[in-house]
mmCIF file of C-alpha atoms and ligand atoms in Angstrom:
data_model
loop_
_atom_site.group_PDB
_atom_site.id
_atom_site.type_symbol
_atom_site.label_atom_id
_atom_site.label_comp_id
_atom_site.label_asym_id
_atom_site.label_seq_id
_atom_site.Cartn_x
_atom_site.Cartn_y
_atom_site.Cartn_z
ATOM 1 C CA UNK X 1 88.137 96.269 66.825
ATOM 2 C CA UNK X 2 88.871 99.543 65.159
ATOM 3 C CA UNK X 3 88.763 102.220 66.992
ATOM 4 C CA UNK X 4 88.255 105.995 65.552
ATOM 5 C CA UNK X 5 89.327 108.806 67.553
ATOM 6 C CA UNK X 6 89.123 112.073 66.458
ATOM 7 C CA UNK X 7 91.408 115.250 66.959
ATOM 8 C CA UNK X 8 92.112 117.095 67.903
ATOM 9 C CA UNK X 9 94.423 116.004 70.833
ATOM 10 C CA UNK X 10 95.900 117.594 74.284
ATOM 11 C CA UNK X 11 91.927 118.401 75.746
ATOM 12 C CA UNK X 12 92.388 118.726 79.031
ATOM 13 C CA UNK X 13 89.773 116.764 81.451
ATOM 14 C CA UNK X 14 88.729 119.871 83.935
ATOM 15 C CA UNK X 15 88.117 117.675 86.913
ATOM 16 C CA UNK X 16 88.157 120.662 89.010
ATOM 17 C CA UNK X 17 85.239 122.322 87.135
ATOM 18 C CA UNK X 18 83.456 118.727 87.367
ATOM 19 C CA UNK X 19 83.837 118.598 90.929
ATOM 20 C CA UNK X 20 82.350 121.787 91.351
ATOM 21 C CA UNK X 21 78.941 121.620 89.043
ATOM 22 C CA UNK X 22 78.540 118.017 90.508
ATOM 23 C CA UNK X 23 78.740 119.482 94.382
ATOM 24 C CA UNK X 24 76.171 122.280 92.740
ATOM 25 C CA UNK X 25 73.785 118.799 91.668
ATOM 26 C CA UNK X 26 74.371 117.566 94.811
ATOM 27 C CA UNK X 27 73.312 120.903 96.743
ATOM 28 C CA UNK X 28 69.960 120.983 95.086
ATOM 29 C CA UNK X 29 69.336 117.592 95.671
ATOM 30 C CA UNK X 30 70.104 117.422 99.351
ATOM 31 C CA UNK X 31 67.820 120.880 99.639
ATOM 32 C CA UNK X 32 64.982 118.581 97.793
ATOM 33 C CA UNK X 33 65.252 115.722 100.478
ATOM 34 C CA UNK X 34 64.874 118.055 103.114
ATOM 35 C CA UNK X 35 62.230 119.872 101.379
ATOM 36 C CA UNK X 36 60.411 116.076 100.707
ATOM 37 C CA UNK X 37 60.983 114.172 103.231
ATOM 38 C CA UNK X 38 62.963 115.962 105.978
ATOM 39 C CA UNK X 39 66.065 114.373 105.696
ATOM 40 C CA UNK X 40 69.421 115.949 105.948
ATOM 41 C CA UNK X 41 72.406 113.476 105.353
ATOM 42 C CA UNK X 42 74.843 113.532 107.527
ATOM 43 C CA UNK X 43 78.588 112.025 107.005
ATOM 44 C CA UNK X 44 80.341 110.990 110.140
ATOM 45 C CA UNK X 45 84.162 110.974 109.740
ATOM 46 C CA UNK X 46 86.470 109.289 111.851
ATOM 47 C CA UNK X 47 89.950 109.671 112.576
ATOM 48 C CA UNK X 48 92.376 108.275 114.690
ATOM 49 C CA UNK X 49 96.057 109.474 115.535
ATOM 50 C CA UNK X 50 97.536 112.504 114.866
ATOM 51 C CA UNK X 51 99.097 112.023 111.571
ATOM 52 C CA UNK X 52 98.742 115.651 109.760
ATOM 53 C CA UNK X 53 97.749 114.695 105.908
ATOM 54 C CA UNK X 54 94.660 112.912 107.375
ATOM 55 C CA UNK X 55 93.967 115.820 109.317
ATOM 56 C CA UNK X 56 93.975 118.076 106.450
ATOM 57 C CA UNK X 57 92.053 115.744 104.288
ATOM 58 C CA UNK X 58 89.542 115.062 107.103
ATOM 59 C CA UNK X 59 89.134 118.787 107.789
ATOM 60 C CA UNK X 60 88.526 119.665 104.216
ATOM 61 C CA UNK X 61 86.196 116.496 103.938
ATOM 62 C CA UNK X 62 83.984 118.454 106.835
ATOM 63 C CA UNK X 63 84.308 122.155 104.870
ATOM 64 C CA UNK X 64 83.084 120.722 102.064
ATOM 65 C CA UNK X 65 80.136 118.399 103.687
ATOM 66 C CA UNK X 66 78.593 121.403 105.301
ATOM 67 C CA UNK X 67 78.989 123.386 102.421
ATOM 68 C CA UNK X 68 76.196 121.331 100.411
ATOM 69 C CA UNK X 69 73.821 120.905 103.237
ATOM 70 C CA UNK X 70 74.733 117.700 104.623
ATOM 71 C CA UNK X 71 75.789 117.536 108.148
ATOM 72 C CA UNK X 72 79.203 117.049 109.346
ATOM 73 C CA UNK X 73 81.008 115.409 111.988
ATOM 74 C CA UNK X 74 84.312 114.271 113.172
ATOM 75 C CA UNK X 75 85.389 112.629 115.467
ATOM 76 C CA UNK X 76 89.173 112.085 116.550
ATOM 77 C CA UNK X 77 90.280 109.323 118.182
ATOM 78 C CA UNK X 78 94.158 109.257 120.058
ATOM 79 C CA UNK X 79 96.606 106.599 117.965
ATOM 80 C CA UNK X 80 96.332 104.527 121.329
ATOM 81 C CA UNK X 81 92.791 103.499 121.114
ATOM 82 C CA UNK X 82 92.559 100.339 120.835
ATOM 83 C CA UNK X 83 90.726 98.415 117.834
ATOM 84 C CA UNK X 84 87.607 97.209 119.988
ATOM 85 C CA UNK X 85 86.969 100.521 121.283
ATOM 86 C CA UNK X 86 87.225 101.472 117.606
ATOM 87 C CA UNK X 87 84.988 98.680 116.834
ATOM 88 C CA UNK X 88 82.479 99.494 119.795
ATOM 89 C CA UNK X 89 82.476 103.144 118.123
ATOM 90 C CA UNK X 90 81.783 101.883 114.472
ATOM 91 C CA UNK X 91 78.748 99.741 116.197
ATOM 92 C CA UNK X 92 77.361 102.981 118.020
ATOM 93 C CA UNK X 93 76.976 105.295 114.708
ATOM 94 C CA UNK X 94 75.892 101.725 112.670
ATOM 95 C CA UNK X 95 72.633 102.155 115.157
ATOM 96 C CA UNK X 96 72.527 105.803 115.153
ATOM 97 C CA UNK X 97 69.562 106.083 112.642
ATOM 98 C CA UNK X 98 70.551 110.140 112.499
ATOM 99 C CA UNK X 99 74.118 109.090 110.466
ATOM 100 C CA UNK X 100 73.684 108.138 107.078
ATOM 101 C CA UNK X 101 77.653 108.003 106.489
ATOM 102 C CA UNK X 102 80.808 106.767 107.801
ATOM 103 C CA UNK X 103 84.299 106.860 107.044
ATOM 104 C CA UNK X 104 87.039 105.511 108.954
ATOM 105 C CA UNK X 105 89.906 107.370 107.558
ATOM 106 C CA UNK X 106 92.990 105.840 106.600
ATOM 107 C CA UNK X 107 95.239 104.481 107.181
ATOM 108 C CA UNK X 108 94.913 103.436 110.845
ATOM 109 C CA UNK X 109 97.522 102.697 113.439
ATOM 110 C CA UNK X 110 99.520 99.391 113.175
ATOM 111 C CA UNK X 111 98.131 97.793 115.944
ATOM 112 C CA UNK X 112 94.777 97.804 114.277
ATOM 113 C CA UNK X 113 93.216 96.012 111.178
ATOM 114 C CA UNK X 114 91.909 98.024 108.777
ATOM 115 C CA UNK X 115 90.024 95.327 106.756
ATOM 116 C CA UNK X 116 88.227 94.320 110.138
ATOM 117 C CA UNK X 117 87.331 97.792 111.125
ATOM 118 C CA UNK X 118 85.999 98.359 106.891
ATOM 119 C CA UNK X 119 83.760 95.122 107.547
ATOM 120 C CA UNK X 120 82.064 96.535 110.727
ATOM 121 C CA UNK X 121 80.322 99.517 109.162
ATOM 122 C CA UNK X 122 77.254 98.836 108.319
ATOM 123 C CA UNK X 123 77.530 98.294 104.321
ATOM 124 C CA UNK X 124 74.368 100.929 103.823
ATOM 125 C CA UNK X 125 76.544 103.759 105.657
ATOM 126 C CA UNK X 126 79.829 102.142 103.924
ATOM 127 C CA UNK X 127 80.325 105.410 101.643
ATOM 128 C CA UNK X 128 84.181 104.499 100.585
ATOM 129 C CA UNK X 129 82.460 101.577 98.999
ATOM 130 C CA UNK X 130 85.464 99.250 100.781
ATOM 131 C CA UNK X 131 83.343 96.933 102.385
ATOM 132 C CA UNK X 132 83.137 93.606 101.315
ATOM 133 C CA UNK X 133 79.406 93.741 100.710
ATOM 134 C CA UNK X 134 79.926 96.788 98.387
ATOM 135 C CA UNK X 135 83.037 95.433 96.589
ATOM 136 C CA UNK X 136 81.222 92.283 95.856
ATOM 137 C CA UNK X 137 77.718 93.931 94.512
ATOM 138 C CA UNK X 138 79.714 96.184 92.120
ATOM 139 C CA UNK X 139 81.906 93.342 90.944
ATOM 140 C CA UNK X 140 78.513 91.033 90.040
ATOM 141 C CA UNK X 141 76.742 94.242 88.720
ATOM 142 C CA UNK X 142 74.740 94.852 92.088
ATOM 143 C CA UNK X 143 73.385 98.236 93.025
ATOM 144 C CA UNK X 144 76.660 99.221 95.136
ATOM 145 C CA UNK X 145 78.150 101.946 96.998
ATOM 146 C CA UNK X 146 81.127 102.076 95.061
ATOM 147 C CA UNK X 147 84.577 103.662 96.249
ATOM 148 C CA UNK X 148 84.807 107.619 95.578
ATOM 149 C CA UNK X 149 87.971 107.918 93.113
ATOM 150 C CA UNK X 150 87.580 105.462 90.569
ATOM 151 C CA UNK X 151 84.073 106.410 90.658
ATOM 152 C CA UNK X 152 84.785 109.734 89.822
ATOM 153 C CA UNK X 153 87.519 108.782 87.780
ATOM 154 C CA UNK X 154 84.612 106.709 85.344
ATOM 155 C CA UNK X 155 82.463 110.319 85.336
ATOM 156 C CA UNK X 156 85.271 111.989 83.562
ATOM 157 C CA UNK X 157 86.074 108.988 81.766
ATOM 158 C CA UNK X 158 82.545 109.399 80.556
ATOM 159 C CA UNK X 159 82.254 112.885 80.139
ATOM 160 C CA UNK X 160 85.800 113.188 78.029
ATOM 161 C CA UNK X 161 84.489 110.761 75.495
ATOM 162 C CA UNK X 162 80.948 112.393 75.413
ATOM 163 C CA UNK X 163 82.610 115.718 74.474
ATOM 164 C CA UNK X 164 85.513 115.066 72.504
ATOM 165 C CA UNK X 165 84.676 111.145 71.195
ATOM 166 C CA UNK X 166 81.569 109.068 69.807
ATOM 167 C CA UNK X 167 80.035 108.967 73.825
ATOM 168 C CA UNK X 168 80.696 105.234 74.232
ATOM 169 C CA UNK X 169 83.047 103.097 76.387
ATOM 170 C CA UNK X 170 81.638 99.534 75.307
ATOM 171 C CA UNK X 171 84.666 97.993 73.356
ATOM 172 C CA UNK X 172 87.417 100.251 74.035
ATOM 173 C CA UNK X 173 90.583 98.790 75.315
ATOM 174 C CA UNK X 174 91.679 99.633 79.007
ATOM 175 C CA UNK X 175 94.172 99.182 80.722
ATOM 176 C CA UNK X 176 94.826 100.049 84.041
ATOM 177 C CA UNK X 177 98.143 100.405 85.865
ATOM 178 C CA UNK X 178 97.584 99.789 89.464
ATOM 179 C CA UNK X 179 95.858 96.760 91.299
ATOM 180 C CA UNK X 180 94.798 98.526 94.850
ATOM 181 C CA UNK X 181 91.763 97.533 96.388
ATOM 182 C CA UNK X 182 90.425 101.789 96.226
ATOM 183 C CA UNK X 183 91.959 102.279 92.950
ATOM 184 C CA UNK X 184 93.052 99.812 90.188
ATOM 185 C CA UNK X 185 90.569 97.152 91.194
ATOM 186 C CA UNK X 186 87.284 98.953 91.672
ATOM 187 C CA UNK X 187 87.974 100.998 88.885
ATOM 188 C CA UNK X 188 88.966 97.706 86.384
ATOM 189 C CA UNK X 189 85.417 96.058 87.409
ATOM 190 C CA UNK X 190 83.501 99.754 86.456
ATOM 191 C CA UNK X 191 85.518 99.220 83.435
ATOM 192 C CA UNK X 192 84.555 95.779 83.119
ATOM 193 C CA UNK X 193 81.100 96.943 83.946
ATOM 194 C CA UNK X 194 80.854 99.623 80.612
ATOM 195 C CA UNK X 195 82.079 96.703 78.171
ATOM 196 C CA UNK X 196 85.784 97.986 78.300
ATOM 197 C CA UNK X 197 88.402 94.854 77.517
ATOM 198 C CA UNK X 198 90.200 95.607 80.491
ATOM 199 C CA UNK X 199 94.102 94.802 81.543
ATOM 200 C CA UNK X 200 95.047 95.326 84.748
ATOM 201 C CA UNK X 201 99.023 96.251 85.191
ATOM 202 C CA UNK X 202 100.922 96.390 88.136
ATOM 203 C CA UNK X 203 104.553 95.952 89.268
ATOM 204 C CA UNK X 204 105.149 92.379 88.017
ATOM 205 C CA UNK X 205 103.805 92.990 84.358
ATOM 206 C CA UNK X 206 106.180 92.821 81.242
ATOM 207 C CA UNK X 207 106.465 94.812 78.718
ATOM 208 C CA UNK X 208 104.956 97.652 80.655
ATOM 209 C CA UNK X 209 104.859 100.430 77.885
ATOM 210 C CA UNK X 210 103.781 98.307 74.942
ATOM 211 C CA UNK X 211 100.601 97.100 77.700
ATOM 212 C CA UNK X 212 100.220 100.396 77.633
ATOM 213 C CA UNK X 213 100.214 101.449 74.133
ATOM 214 C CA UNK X 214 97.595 98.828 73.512
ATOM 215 C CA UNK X 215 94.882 101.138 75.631
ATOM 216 C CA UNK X 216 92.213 103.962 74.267
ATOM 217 C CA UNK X 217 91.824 103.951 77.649
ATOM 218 C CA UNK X 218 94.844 104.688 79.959
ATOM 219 C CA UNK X 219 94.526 104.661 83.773
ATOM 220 C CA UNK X 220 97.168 105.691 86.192
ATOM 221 C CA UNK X 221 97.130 104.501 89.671
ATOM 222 C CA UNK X 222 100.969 103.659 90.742
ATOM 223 C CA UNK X 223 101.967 106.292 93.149
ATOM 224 C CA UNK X 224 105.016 107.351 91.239
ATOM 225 C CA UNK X 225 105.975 110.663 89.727
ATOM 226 C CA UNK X 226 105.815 110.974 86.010
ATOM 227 C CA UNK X 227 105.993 107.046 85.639
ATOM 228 C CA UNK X 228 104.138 106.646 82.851
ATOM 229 C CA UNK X 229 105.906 108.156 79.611
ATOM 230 C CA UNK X 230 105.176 110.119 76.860
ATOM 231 C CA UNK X 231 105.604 107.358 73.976
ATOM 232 C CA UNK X 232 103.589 104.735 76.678
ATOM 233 C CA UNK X 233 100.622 106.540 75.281
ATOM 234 C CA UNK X 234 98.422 105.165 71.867
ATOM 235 C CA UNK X 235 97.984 108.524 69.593
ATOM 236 C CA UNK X 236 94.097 109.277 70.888
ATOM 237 C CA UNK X 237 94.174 107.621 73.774
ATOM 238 C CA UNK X 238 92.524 109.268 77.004
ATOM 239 C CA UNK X 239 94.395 109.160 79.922
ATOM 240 C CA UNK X 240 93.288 109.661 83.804
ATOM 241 C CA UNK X 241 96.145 109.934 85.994
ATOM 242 C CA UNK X 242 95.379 108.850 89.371
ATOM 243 C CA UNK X 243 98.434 109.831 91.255
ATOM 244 C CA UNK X 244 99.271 112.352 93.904
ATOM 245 C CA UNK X 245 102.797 112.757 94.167
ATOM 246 C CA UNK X 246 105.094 115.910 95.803
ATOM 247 C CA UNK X 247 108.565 116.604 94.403
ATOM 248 C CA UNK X 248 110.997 118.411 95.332
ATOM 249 C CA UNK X 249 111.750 121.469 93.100
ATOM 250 C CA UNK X 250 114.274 123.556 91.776
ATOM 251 C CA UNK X 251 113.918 126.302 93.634
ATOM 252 C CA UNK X 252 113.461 124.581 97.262
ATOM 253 C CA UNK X 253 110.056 124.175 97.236
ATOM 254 C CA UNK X 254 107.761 121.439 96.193
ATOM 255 C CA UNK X 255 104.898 120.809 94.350
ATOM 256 C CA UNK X 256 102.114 118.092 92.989
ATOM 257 C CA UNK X 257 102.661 115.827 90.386
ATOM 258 C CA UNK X 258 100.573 112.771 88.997
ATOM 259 C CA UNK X 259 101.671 109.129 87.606
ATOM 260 C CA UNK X 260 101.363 110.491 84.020
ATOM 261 C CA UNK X 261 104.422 112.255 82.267
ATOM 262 C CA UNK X 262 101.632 115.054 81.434
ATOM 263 C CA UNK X 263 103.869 117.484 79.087
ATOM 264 C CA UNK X 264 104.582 114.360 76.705
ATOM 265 C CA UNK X 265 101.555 112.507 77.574
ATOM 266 C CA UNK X 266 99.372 115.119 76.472
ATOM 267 C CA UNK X 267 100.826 115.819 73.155
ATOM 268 C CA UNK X 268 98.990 112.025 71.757
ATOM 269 C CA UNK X 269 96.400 112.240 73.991
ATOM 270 C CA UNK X 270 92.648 112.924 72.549
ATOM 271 C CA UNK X 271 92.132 114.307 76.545
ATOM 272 C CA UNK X 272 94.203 113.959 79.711
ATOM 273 C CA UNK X 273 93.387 114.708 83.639
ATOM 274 C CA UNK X 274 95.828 117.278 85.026
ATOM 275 C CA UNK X 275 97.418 116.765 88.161
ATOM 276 C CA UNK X 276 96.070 118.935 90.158
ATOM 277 C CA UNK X 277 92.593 119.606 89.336
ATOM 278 C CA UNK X 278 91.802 116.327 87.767
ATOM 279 C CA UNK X 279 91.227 113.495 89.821
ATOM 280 C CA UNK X 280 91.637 114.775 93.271
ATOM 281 C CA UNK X 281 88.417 117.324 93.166
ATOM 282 C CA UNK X 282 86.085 114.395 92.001
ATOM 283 C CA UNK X 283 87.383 112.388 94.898
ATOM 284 C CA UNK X 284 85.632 114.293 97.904
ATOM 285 C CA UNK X 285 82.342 115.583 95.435
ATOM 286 C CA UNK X 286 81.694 111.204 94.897
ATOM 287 C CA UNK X 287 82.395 111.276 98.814
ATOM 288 C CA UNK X 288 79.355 113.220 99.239
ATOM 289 C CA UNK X 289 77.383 111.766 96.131
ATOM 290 C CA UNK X 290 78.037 108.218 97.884
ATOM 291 C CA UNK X 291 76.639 110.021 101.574
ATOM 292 C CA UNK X 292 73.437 111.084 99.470
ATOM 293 C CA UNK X 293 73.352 108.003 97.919
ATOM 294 C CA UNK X 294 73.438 106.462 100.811
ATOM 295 C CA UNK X 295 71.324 108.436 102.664
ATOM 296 C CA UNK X 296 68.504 106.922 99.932
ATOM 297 C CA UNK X 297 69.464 103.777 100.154
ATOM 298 C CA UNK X 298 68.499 103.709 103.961
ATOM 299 C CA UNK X 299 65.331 105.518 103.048
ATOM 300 C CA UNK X 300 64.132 103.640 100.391
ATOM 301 C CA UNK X 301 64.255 107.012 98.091
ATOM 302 C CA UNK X 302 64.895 106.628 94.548
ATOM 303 C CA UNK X 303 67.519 108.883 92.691
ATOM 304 C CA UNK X 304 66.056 111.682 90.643
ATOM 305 C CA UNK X 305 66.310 110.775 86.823
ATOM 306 C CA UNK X 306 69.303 113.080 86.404
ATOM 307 C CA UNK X 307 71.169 112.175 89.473
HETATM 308 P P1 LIG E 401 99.046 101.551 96.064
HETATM 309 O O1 LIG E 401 100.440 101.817 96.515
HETATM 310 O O2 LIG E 401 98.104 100.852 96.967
HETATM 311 O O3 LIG E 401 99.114 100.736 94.673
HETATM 312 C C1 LIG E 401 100.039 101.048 93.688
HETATM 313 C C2 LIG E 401 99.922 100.072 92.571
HETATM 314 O O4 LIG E 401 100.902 100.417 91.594
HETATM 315 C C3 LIG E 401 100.182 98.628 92.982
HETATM 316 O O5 LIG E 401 99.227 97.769 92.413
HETATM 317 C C4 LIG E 401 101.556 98.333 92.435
HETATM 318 O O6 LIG E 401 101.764 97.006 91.984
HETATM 319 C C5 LIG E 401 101.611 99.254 91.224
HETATM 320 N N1 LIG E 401 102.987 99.562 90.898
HETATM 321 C C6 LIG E 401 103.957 100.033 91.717
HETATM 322 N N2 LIG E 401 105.124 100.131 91.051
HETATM 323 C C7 LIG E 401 104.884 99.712 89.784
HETATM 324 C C8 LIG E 401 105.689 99.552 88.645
HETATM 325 N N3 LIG E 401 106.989 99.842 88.655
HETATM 326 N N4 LIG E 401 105.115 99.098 87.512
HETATM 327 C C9 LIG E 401 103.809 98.788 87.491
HETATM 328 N N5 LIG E 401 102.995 98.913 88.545
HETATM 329 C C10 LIG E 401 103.524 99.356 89.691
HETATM 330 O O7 LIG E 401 98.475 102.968 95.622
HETATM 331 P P2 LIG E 401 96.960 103.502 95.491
HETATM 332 O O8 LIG E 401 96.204 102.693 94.523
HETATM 333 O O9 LIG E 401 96.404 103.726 96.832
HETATM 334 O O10 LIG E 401 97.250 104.954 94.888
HETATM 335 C C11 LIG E 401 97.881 105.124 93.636
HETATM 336 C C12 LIG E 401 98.139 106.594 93.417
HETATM 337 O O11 LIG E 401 96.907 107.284 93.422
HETATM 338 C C13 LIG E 401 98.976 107.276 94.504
HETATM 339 O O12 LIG E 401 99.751 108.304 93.911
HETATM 340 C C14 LIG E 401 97.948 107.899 95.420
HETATM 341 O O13 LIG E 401 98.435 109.023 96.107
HETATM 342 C C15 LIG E 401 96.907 108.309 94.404
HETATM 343 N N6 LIG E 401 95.568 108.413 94.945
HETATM 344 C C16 LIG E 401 94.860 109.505 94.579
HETATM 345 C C17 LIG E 401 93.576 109.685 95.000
HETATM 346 C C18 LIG E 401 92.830 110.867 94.522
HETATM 347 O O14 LIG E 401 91.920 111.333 95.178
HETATM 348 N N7 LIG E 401 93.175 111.397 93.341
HETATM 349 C C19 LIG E 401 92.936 108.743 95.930
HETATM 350 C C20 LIG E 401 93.720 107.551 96.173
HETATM 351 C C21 LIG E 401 95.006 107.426 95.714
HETATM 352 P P3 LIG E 401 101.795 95.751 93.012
HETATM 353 O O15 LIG E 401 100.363 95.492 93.373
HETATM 354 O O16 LIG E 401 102.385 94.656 92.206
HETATM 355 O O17 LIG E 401 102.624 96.174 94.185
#
């Protein structure tokens, strides 16, 4: 198929600005199922050890929770616990009819399974979307709680080619560099799922570039800096770099950079996701979309038309 993308190109995908008019959606909805029905979500985050990049993430996680309305709590664990008191936990909040969410942050100590921890929250409170329940409803086209960054990922997908392209995904080609289970898989099957042709890359493909100058629709999920280069990018194509990496720079310090080669990448782009402020903001605002999702779910509330 043909496909017909206009210019101009280098629009940058404000994932930032996203982030923040979805949290304001999701404020006025969580004040309306209070309002209705008396419920106030609440998101229950647990961490164990003491490593400090979960911390930070886990403390912003519970700034941001409260600051829509839901409620917020943590609780840390020491790296020694062992998985069946972990498990025992997991089962307590699963009956706790007052939490609506649960995340076990990752990644756990060594001498515990992650996958078997994921498959004892109770799929309805599951709001990474990594439990096996989840993962297989979305990949059969099942109502799902689906996991937070590809799913916001697919929103600016969405809203890049609403503004700057014909509003449609169905037939575009995809490819996707990166097979994790949160990343390059979910986000291949909500690919799938619009009518994208879909390709899913990862470190034993060939001919890397030209896979990638096949795609409309380039996503970047590999976890190293600047990877993907300038000329790996089909003239219109839109691009959503996944990656969070920190380089060293000249001066000493350090800073963020994505997957994506952004300077060069941007220049045959139609639109492009910064790193920061692309990806990353939408990753905690779907955190709390899947909590209020959730929260219905349990309830048996439908989703207001515009949710
Ligand atoms: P993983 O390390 O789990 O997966 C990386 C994938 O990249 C693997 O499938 C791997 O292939 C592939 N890969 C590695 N090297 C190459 C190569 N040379 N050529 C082609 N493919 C390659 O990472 P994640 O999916 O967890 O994360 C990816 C990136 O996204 C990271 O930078 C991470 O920090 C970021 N991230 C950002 C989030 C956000 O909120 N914005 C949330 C989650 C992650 P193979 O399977 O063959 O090993």
């Amino acid at each position: 198929m043909t496909v017909t993308v206009p210019s101009p190109r280098g629009n940058i995908i404000d994932g930032f600005g996203y982030a923040k008019g979805l949290r304001e959606r999701i404020t006025t909805q969580v004040a309306a199922l209070k309002a209705d029905h008396g419920l106030t979500p609440c998101l229950v985050v647990v961490i164990v050890g003491e490593d400090p990049a979960s911390q930070i993430y886990v403390k912003n996680k519970g700034e941001t929770t409260k600051a829509v309305g839901m409620e917020s709590r943590t609780i840390t664990l020491p790296a020694t616990t062992s998985e069946a008191d972990l498990l025992a936990l997991v089962a307590e909040l699963n009956a706790d009819k007052a939490v609506n969410g649960i995340l076990v942050q990752l990644p756990l100590p060594e001498h515990m399974s992650s996958l078997k921890v994921i498959d004892a929250i109770d799929p309805l409170k599951d709001v990474d979307g990594f439990h096996i329940q989840n993962v297989g409803k979305l990949s059969v086209g099942l109502e799902a709680i689906v996991p937070c960054t590809p799913l916001g990922s697919l929103m600016l997908l969405k809203d890049a080619i609403k503004t700057h392209g014909n509003g449609s995904l169905s037939g575009l080609n995809a490819v996707i560099v990166g097979r994790s289970n949160i990343v390059g898989k979910p986000m291949a099957q909500l690919l799938l799922n619009e009518n994208c042709t879909v390709t899913v890359a990862h470190s034993r493909t060939q001919n890397l570039a030209e896979v990638c100058r096949s795609a409309d629709i380039l996503v970047a999920a590999v976890g190293r800096p600047k990877f993907i280069k300038g000329d790996w990018v089909k003239d219109g194509a839109y691009v959503i770099d996944v990656g969070i990496n920190r380089i060293d720079t000249a001066d000493g310090k350090s800073k963020i950079v994505g997957d994506v080669d952004f300077d060069a990448a941007r220049e045959r782009a139609t639109a492009i996701t910064p790193v920061p402020r692309g990806v990353g903001p939408m990753t905690i605002a779907c955190l709390l979309n899947n909590t209020l999702h959730a929260t219905r779910l349990q309830h048996g509330i439908a989703a207001p038309q515009e949710a």
